[in-house]
Coordinates of C-alpha atoms in Angstrom, one line a residue:
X1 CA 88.9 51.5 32.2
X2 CA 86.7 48.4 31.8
X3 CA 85.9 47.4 28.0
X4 CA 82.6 46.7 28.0
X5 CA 82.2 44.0 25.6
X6 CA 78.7 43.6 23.1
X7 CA 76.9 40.2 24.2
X8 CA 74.0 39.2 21.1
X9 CA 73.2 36.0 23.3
X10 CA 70.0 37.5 24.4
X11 CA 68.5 38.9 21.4
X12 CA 69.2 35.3 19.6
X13 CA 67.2 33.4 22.2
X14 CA 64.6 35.4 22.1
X15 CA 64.6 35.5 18.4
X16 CA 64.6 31.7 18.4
X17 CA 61.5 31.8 20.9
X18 CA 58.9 33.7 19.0
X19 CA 60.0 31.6 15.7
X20 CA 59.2 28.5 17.3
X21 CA 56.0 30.2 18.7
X22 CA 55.1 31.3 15.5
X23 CA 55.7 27.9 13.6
X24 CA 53.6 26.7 16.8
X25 CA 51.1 28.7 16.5
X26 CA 50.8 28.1 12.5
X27 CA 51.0 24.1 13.4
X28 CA 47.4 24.4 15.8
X29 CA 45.8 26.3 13.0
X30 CA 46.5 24.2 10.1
X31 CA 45.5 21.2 12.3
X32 CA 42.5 22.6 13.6
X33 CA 41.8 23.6 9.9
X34 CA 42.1 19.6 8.9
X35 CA 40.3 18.8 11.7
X36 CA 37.4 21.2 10.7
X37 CA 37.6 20.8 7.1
X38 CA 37.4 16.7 7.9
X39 CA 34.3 18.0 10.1
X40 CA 32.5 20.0 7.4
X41 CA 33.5 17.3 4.6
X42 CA 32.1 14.6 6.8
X43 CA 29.3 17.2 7.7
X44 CA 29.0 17.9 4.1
X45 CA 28.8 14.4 3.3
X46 CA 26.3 13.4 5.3
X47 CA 23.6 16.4 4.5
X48 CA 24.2 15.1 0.8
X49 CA 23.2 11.3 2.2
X50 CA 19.9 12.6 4.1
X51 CA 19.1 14.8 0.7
X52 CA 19.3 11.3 -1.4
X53 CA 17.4 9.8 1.3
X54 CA 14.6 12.0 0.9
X55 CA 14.1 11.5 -2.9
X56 CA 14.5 8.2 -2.5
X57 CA 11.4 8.7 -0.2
X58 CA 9.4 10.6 -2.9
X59 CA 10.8 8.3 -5.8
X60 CA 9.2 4.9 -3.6
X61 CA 5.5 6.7 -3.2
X62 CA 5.8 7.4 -7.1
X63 CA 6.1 4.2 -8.1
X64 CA 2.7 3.1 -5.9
X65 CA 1.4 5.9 -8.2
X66 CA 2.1 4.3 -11.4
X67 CA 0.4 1.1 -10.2
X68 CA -2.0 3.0 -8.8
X69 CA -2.9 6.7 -9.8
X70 CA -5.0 7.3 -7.0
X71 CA -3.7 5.6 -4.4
X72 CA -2.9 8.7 -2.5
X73 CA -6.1 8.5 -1.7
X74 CA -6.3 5.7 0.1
X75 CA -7.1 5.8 3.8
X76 CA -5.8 2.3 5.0
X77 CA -2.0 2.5 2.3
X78 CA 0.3 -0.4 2.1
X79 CA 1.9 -1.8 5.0
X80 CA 5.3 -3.8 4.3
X81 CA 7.1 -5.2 7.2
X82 CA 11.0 -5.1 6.5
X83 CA 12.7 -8.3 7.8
X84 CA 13.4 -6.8 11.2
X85 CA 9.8 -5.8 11.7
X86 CA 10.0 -2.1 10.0
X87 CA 7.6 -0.6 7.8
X88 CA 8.6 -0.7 4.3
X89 CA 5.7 0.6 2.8
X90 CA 3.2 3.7 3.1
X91 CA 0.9 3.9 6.0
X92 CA -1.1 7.0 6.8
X93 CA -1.2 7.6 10.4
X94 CA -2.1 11.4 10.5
X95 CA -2.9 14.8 9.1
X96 CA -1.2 17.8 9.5
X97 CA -2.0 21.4 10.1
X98 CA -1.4 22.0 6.2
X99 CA -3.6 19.7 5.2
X100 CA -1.0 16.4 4.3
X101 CA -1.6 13.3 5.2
X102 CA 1.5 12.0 6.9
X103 CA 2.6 8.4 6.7
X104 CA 4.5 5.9 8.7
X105 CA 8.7 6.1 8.6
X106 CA 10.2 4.3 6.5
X107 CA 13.3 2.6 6.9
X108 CA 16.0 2.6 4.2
X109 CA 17.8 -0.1 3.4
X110 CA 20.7 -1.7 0.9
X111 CA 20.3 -5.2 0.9
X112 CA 20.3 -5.6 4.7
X113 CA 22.4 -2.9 5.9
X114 CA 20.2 0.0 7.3
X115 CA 20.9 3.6 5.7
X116 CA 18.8 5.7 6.9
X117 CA 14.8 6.5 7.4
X118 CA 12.5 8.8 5.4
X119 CA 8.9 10.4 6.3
X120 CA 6.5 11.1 3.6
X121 CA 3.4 13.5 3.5
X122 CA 1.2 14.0 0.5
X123 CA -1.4 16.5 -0.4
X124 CA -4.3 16.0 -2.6
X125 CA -4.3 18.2 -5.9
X126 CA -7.3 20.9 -5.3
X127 CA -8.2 23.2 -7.9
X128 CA -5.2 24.2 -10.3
X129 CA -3.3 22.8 -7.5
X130 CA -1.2 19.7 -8.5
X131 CA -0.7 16.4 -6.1
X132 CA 2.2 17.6 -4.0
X133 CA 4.6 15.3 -1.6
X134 CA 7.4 16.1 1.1
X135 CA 9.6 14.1 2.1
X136 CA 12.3 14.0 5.0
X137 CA 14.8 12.0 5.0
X138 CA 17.9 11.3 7.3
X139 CA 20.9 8.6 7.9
X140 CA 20.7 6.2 10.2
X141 CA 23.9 7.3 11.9
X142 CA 23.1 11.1 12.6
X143 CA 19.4 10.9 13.1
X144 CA 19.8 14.9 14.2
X145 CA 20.9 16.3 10.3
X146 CA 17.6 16.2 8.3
X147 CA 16.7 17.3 4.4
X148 CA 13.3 17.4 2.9
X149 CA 12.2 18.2 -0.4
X150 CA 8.7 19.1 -2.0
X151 CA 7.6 18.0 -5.4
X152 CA 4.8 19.2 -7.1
X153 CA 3.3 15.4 -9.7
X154 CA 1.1 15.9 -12.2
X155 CA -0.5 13.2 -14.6
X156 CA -1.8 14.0 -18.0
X157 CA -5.5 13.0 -18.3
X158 CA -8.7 13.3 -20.6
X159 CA -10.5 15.4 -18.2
X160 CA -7.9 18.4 -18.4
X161 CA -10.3 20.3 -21.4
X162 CA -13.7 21.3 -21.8
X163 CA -13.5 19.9 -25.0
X164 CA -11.1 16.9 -26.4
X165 CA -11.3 15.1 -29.6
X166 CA -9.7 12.9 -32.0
X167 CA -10.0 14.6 -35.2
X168 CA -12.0 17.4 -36.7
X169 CA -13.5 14.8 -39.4
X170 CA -12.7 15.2 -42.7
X171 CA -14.4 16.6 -46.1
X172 CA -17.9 16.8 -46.3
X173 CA -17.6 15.5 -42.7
X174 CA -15.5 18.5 -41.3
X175 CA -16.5 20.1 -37.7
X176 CA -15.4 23.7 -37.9
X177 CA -16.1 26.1 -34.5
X178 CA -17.9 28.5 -36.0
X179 CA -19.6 31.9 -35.0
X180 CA -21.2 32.1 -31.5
X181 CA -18.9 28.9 -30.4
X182 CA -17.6 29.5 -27.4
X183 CA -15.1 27.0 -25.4
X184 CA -15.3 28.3 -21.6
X185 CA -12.2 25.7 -20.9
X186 CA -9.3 24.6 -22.7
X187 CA -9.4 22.5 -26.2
X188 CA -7.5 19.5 -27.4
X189 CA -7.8 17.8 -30.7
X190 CA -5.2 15.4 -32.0
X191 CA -5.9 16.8 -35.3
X192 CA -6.2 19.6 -36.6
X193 CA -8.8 22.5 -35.8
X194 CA -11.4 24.1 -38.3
X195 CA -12.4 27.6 -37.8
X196 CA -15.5 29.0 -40.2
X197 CA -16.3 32.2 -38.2
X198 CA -15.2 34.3 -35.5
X199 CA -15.4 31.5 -32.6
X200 CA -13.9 32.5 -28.6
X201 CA -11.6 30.6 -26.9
X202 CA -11.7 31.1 -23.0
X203 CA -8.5 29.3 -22.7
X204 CA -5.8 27.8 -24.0
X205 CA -6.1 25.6 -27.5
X206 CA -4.2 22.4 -27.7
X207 CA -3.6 20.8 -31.4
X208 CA -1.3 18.1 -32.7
X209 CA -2.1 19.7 -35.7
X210 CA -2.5 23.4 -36.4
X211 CA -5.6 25.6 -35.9
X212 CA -6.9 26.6 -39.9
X213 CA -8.9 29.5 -40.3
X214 CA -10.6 28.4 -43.5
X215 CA -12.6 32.1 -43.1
X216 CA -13.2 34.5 -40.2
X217 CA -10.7 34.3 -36.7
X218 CA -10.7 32.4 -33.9
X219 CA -10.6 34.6 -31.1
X220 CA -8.0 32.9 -28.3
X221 CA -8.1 34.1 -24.7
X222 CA -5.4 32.0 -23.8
X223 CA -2.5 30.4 -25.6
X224 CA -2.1 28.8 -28.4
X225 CA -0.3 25.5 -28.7
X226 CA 0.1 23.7 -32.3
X227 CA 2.1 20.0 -32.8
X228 CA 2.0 19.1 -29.4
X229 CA 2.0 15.2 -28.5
X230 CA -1.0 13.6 -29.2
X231 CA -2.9 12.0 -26.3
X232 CA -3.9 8.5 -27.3
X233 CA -6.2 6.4 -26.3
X234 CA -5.6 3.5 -24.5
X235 CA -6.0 -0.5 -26.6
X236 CA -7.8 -1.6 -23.9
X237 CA -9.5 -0.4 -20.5
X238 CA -9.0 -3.7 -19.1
X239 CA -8.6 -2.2 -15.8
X240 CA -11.3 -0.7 -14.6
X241 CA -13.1 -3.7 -15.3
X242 CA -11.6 -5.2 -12.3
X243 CA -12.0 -2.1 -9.9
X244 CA -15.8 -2.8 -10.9
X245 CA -15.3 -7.0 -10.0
X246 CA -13.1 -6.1 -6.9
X247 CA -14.8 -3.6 -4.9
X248 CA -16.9 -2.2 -7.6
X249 CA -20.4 -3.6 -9.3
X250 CA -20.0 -5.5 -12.4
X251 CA -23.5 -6.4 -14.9
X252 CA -24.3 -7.6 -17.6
X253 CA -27.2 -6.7 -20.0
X254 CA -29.0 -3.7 -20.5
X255 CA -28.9 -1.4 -17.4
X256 CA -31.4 1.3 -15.9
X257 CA -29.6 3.5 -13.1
X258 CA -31.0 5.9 -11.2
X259 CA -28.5 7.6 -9.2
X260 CA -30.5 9.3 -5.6
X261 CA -27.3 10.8 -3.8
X262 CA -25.5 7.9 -2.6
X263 CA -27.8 5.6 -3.4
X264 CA -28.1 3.4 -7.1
X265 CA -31.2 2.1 -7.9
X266 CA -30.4 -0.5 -10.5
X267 CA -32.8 -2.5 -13.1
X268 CA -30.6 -5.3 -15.3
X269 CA -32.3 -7.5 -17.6
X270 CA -29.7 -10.2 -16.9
X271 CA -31.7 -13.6 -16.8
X272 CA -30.1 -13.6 -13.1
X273 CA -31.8 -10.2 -11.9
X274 CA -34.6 -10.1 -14.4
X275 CA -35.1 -6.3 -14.7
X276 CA -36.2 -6.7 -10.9
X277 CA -35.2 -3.4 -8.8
X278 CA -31.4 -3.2 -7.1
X279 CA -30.7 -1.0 -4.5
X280 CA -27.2 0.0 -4.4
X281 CA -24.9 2.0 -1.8
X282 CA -22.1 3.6 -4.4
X283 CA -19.5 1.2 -4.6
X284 CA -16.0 1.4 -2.6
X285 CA -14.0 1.6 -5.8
X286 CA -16.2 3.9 -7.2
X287 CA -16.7 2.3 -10.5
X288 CA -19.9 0.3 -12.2
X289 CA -19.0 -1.2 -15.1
X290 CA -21.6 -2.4 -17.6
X291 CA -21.5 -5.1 -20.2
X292 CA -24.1 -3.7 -22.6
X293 CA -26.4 -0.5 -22.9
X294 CA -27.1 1.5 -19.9
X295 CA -29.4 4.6 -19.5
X296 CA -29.0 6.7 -17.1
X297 CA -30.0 10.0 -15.0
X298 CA -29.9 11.2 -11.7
X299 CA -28.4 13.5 -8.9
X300 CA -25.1 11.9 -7.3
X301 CA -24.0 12.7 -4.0
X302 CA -20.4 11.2 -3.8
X303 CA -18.0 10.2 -6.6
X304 CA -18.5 7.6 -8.8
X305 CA -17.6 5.9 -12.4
X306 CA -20.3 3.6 -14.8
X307 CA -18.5 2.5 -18.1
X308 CA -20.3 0.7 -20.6
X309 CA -19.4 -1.6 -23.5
X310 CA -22.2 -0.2 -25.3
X311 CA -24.5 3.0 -26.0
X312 CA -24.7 4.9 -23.1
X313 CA -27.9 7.2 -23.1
X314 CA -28.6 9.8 -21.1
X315 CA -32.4 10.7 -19.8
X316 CA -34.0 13.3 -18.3
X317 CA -36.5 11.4 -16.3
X318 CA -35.9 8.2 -14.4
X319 CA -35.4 5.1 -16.4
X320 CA -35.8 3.0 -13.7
X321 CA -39.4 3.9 -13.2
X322 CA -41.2 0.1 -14.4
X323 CA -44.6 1.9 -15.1
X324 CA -43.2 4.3 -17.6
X325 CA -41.5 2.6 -20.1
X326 CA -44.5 1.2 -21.7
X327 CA -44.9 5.3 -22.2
X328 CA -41.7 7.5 -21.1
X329 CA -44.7 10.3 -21.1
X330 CA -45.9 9.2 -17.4
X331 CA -41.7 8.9 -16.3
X332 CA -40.6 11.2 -13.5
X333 CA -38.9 14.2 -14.5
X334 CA -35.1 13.6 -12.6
X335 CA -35.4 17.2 -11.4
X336 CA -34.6 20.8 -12.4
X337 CA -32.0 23.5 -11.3
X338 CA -31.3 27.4 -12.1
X339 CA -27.6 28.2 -13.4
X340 CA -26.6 31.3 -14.3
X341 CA -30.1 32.6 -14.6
X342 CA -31.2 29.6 -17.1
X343 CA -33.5 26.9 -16.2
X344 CA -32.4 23.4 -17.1
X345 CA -33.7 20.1 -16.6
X346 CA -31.2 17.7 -14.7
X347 CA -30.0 14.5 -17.2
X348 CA -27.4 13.8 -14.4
X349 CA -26.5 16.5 -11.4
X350 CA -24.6 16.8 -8.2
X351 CA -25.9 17.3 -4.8
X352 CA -23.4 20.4 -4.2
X353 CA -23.2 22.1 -7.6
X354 CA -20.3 24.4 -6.0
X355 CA -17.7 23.6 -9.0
X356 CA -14.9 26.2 -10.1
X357 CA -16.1 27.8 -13.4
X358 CA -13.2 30.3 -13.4
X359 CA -9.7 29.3 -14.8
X360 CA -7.8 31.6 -11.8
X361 CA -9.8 29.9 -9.2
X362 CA -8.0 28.4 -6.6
X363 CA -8.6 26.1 -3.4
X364 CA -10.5 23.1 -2.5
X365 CA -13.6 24.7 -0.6
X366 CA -15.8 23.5 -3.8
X367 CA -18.0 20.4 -4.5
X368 CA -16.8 16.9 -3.8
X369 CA -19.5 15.3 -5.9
X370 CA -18.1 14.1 -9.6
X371 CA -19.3 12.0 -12.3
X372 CA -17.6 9.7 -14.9
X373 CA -19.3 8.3 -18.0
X374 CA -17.6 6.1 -20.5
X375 CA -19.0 4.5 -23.1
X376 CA -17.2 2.2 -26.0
X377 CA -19.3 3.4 -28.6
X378 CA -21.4 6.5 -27.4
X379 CA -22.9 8.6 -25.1
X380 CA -26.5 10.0 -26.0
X381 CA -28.9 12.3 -25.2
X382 CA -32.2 9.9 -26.0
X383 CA -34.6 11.6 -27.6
X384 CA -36.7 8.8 -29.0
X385 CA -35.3 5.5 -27.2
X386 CA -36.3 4.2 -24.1
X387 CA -36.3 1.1 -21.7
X388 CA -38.4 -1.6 -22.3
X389 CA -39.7 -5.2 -21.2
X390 CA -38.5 -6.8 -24.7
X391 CA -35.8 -9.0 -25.6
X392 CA -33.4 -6.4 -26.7
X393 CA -34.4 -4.3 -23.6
X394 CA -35.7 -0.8 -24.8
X395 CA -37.4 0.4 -28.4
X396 CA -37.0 3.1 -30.6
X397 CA -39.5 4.2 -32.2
X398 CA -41.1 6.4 -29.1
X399 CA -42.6 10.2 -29.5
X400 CA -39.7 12.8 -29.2
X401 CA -41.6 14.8 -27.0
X402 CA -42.8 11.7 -24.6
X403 CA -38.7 11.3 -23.9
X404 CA -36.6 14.7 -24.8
X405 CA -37.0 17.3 -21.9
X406 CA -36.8 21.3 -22.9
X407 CA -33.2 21.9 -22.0
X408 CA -31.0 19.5 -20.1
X409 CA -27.7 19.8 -18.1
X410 CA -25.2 17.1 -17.3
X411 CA -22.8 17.6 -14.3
X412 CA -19.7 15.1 -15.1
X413 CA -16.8 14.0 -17.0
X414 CA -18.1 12.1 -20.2
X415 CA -16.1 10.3 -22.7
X416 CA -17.1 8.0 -25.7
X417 CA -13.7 5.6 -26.9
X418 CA -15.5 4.3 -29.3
X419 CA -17.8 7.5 -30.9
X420 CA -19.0 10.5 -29.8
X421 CA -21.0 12.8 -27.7
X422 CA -24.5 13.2 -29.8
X423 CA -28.3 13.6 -29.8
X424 CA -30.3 11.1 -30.8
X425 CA -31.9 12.0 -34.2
X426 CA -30.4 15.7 -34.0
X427 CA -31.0 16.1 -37.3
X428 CA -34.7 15.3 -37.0
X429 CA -35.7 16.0 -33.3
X430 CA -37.9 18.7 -32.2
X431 CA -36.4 22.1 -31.4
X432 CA -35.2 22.1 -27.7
X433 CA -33.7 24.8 -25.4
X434 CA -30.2 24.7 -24.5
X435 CA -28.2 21.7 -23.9
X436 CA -24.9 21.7 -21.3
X437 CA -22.2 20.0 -19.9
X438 CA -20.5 21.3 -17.1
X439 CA -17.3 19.3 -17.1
X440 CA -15.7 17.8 -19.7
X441 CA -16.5 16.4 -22.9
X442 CA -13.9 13.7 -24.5
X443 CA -14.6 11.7 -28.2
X444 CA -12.5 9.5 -30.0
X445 CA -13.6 10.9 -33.1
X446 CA -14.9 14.4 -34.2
X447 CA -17.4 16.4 -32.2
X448 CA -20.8 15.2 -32.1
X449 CA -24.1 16.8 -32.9
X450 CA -26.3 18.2 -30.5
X451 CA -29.0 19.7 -33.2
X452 CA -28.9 21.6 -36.7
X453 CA -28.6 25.6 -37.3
X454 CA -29.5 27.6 -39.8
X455 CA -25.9 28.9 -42.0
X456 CA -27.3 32.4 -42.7
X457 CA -29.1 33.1 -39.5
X458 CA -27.6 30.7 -36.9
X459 CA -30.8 29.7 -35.7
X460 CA -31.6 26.4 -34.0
X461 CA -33.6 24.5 -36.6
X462 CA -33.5 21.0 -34.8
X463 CA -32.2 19.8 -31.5
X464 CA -30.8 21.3 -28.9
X465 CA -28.0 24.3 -28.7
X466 CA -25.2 23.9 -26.4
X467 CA -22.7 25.8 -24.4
X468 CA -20.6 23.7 -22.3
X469 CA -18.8 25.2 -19.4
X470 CA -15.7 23.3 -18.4
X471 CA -15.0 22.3 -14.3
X472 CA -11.9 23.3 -13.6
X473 CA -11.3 20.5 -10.7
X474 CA -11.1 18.3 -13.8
X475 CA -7.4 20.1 -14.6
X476 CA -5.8 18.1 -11.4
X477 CA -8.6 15.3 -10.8
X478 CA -10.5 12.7 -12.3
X479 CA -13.6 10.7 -11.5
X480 CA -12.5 7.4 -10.1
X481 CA -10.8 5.2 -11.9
X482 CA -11.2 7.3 -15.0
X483 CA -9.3 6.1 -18.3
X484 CA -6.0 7.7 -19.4
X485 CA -4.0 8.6 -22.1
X486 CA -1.9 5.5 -23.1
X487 CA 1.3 7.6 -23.3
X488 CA 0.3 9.2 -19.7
X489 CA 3.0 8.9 -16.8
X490 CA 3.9 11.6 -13.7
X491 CA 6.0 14.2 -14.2
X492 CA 7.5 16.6 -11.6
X493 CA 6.1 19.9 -12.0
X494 CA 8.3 21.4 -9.7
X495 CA 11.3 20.4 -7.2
X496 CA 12.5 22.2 -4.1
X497 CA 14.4 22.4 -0.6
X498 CA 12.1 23.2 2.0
X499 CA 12.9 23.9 5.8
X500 CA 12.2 20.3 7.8
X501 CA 8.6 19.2 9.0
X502 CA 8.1 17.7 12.7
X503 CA 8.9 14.3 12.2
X504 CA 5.5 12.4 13.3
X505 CA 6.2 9.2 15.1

C-alpha cells in the first residue's frame, strides 16, 4: 500500500497571500487616510484664511467709521485704486433684497502679494436696530470656498435718552424728579439723581452716580443702572465747523432761520448780508453752523444740524418775518398740530411726525425728518426776546404775551454744551399750557427750568409744564453730524457665521 504522505505547501501559500493582501489593503487605507487628512487640513486651512479675510473686510469699513461715523451713509464711498488697478476702498454699487447696500470687492493684499478678496454690505441702524455689516471674504487661490460674517456696531451717543445731564446741581441748587415727573425714555446723568416724590421712569435710568431717594420712590419701568461710565463731553466741536465750511453753511452774527420743509430762509446781520433775506436749499452736509445767536422755528422736511456759539432761542412764530420785530405781536404764528389729543403750537416740527414713541417698536417705516440743535451756552424758549434792527441784533425787554405762544412743541434732538435747556424768565413769565420735546433733551449742567409749581399743590404758577416724550430713532441715530461723547468709539454688539450672500460683481 501507498503511504500517502501530508503536503502543508498549499495552506502556506495561501496563508502568505491573504497576509500580504491584508498588509496591502491596510497600506491603501492609511495612504488614502494621509491623502485625505492632507485634503481636509489644507481644506481646513483654507476656510480658516477666507474666515480672516472676511473680518479683515469688516475691520477696513470700521475704520472709515471712526473718521467718519456716518459714512455708511454716503451714496458716492471712497474709491482707492490698488497699484494694479483694484479697488481698495468702499464703493457702493447696489442694494439688495434685504435692504444692504453692497459695495465694490475688494482686493486683499500683503505688501504686494494678493491674498484674497472680500465683499462688504452694510445696513443702516432703523429703530432699536443697530448699524449692521456682512462681509464675505475668500482666498485668491480657491475663489470657490467662501465665509461671511455679520456684525451688529453700535456707537454711544447723546441722543440715546430722553433726558441726559451733567449733574443734578447741588444744594440750594438741587433738581430732584419729583411727583407727576414722568421720563417716557431712558435717563442719563453723570451724577447723581434726586428723587423728592414718587416720579415714573418708562425706561431704563443711567447714573454714574446712584439714584437718592431723599423722600418718596422713584417708580422704574425699566432697569436700573448706577456707576456706569460717565459720557463726557467733548473739549472742542471743532468738527462740525468744517462740515458747515465744506458742504455745509457757515455765518457769522446774529441769525434768523426759518426752516419751510427743505427750504432755509436765513436773515444774518453780518455787515456782508445785512439782515437782507437768504434763501437756502438744506445743505449737503446737513449742518449750519452759527458764529453768534440764532433764533429759530419752523417745520423741516429733511435732516439737518444748526450749532451755535451762542444762545440759541427757540420761537413760536417766524423770526424771519422783517415787519414783526419792531412788534413780535404782528409775527406769524409757525403753525399748530394735534398730538395725543393736545393742541400745541409748533416751535420747530417735522413734515412726517411718524416717529416711534414706544420702546419695543421696531422697523424703519417711520419719519425720516430729524432735527439737531446745539448751542455752546443755551437753548431757549424766548419769551420776552426778539430780533431786532439794532447793533446787538434783537432786544429784551418785549411783552411776554407779544412773543410766548400757549403751549409749544419742539420735534428734535437739542443739546446745550455750554448750559441748559430753559425758559426765558420762567420764574416770572405768564402761565402757559404745556411745553414738549419729542426727542431728546441733552445739558451739560443740571436740568433747566421750564416754569415754577406750587410744592403743596403742584400747580403751575409760572411758565410752562412739560412732559417730554423721547424718539426712539434717536437710540441708533443721530441728526447729522451731531456731537459725541469724547470717550465714544464702535463696539460690536454682536458677531456671527452666516450662510454666504451672492457675491455682486
Amino acid at each position: 500500500m501507498k503511504k500517502l504522505l501530508k503536503n502543508n505547501n498549499g495552506a502556506a501559500i495561501v496563508t502568505v497571500v491573504f497576509i500580504i493582501a491584508v498588509v496591502f489593503l491596510l497600506c491603501v487605507a492609511l495612504i488614502n487616510f494621509n491623502d485625505s487628512h492632507t485634503k481636509n487640513v489644507l481644506l481646513s486651512g483654507q476656510i480658516e484664511d477666507a474666515l480672516q479675510i472676511a473680518e479683515a473686510g469688516y475691520n477696513h469699513f470700521m475704520s472709515y467709521l471712526y473718521m467718519d461715523s456716518e459714512f455708511y451713509k454716503s451714496s458716492e464711498g471712497i474709491s482707492n485704486p490698488g497699484p494694479a488697478g483694484e479697488e481698495l476702498g468702499f464703493v457702493p454699487i447696489d442694494t439688495d433684497s434685504a435692504g444692504y447696500h453692497v459695495y465694490k470687492i475688494i482686493t486683499y493684499r500683503s505688501g504686494n502679494n494678493i491674498i484674497g478678496h472680500y465683499q462688504v454690505r452694510v445696513k443702516p441702524p432703523s429703530v432699536n436696530e443697530d448699524l449692521t455689516l456682512i462681509s464675505t471674504g475668500w482666498t485668491d487661490q480657491d475663489p470657490e470656498i467662501k465665509k461671511s460674517v455679520k456684525v451688529k456696531l453700535h456707537k454711544r451717543s447723546f441722543t440715546e435718552y430722553v433726558d441726559f445731564t451733567q449733574s443734578s446741581g447741588t444744594g440750594n441748587n438741587t433738581v430732584y424728579w419729583t411727583t407727576d415727573d414722568v421720563a417716557y425714555g431712558p435717563v442719563f446723568c453723570n451724577g447723581d439723581i434726586f428723587v423728592k416724590g414718587f416720579p415714573i421712569f418708562m425706561d431704563n435710568v443711567y447714573t454714574a452716580g446712584k439714584v437718592v431717594e431723599e423722600s418718596g420712590e422713584a417708580k422704574i419701568l425699566g432697569k436700573k443702572y448706577e456707576n456706569v461710565e460717565p459720557a463726557m463731553f467733548p473739549v472742542t466741536n471743532s468738527e462740525i465747523k468744517n462740515w458747515a465750511e465744506n458742504g455745509g453753511i457757515y455765518l457769522e452774527g446774529r441769525t434768523c432761520i426759518f426752516i419751510d420743509g427743505t427750504k432755509l430762509y436765513i436773515r444774518n446781520n453780518h455787515e456782508e448780508y445785512k439782515d437782507e433775506l437768504l434763501e437756502r436749499d438744506l445743505p449737503k452736509t446737513g449742518v449750519v453752523y452759527v458764529k453768534g445767536k440764532v433764533f429759530i422755528s419752523g417745520i423741516l422736511d429733511g435732516k439737518l444740524t444748526v450749532y451755535a456759539t451762542d444762545d440759541i432761542y427757540i420761537t413760536g412764530k417766524n423770526p424771519t418775518e422783517k415787519n414783526g420785530w419792531n412788534n413780535p405781536r404782528n409775527a406769524t404764528m409757525t403753525g399748530s398740530i394735534t398730538v395725543d389729543g393736545y393742541n400745541y403750537n409748533i416751535g420747530i416740527g417735522y413734515q412726517n411726525t411718524n416717529i416711534p414713541l414706544d420702546r419695543n417698536a421696531t422697523g424703519s417705516n417711520y419719519s425720516d425728518d430729524m432735527l439737531g440743535l446745539i448751542s455752546e451756552k443755551n437753548i431757549i424758549i424766548a419769551t420776552k426776546t426778539w430780533p431786532y434792527d439794532n447793533l446787538q441784533g434783537y432786544r429784551s425787554n418785549h411783552n411776554y404775551n407779544n412773543v410766548m405762544v400757549p403751549e409749544m412743541i419742539i420735534y428734535g434732538a437739542v443739546m446745550s454744551t455750554g448750559g441748559q435747556f430753559m425758559v426765558e424768565d420762567f420764574d416770572k413769565a405768564p402761565v402757559k399750557g404745556r411745553l414738549s420735546v419729542y426727542g431728546s433733551k441733552i445739558q451739560n449742567s443740571s436740568r433747566g427750568a421750564v416754569g415754577t409749581f406750587d410744592e403743596r399743590t403742584f400747580r403751575i404758577i409760572s411758565g410752562y409744564n412739560k412732559q417730554d416724550r423721547f424718539d426712539y430713532r434717536f437710540k441708533t441715530m443721530s441728526p447729522p453730524h451731531f456731537v459725541e461723547p469724547a470717550n465714544s468709539g464702535w463696539e460690536i454688539r454682536s458677531w456671527e457665521e452666516i450662510p454666504n450672500p451672492k457675491i455682486i460683481q
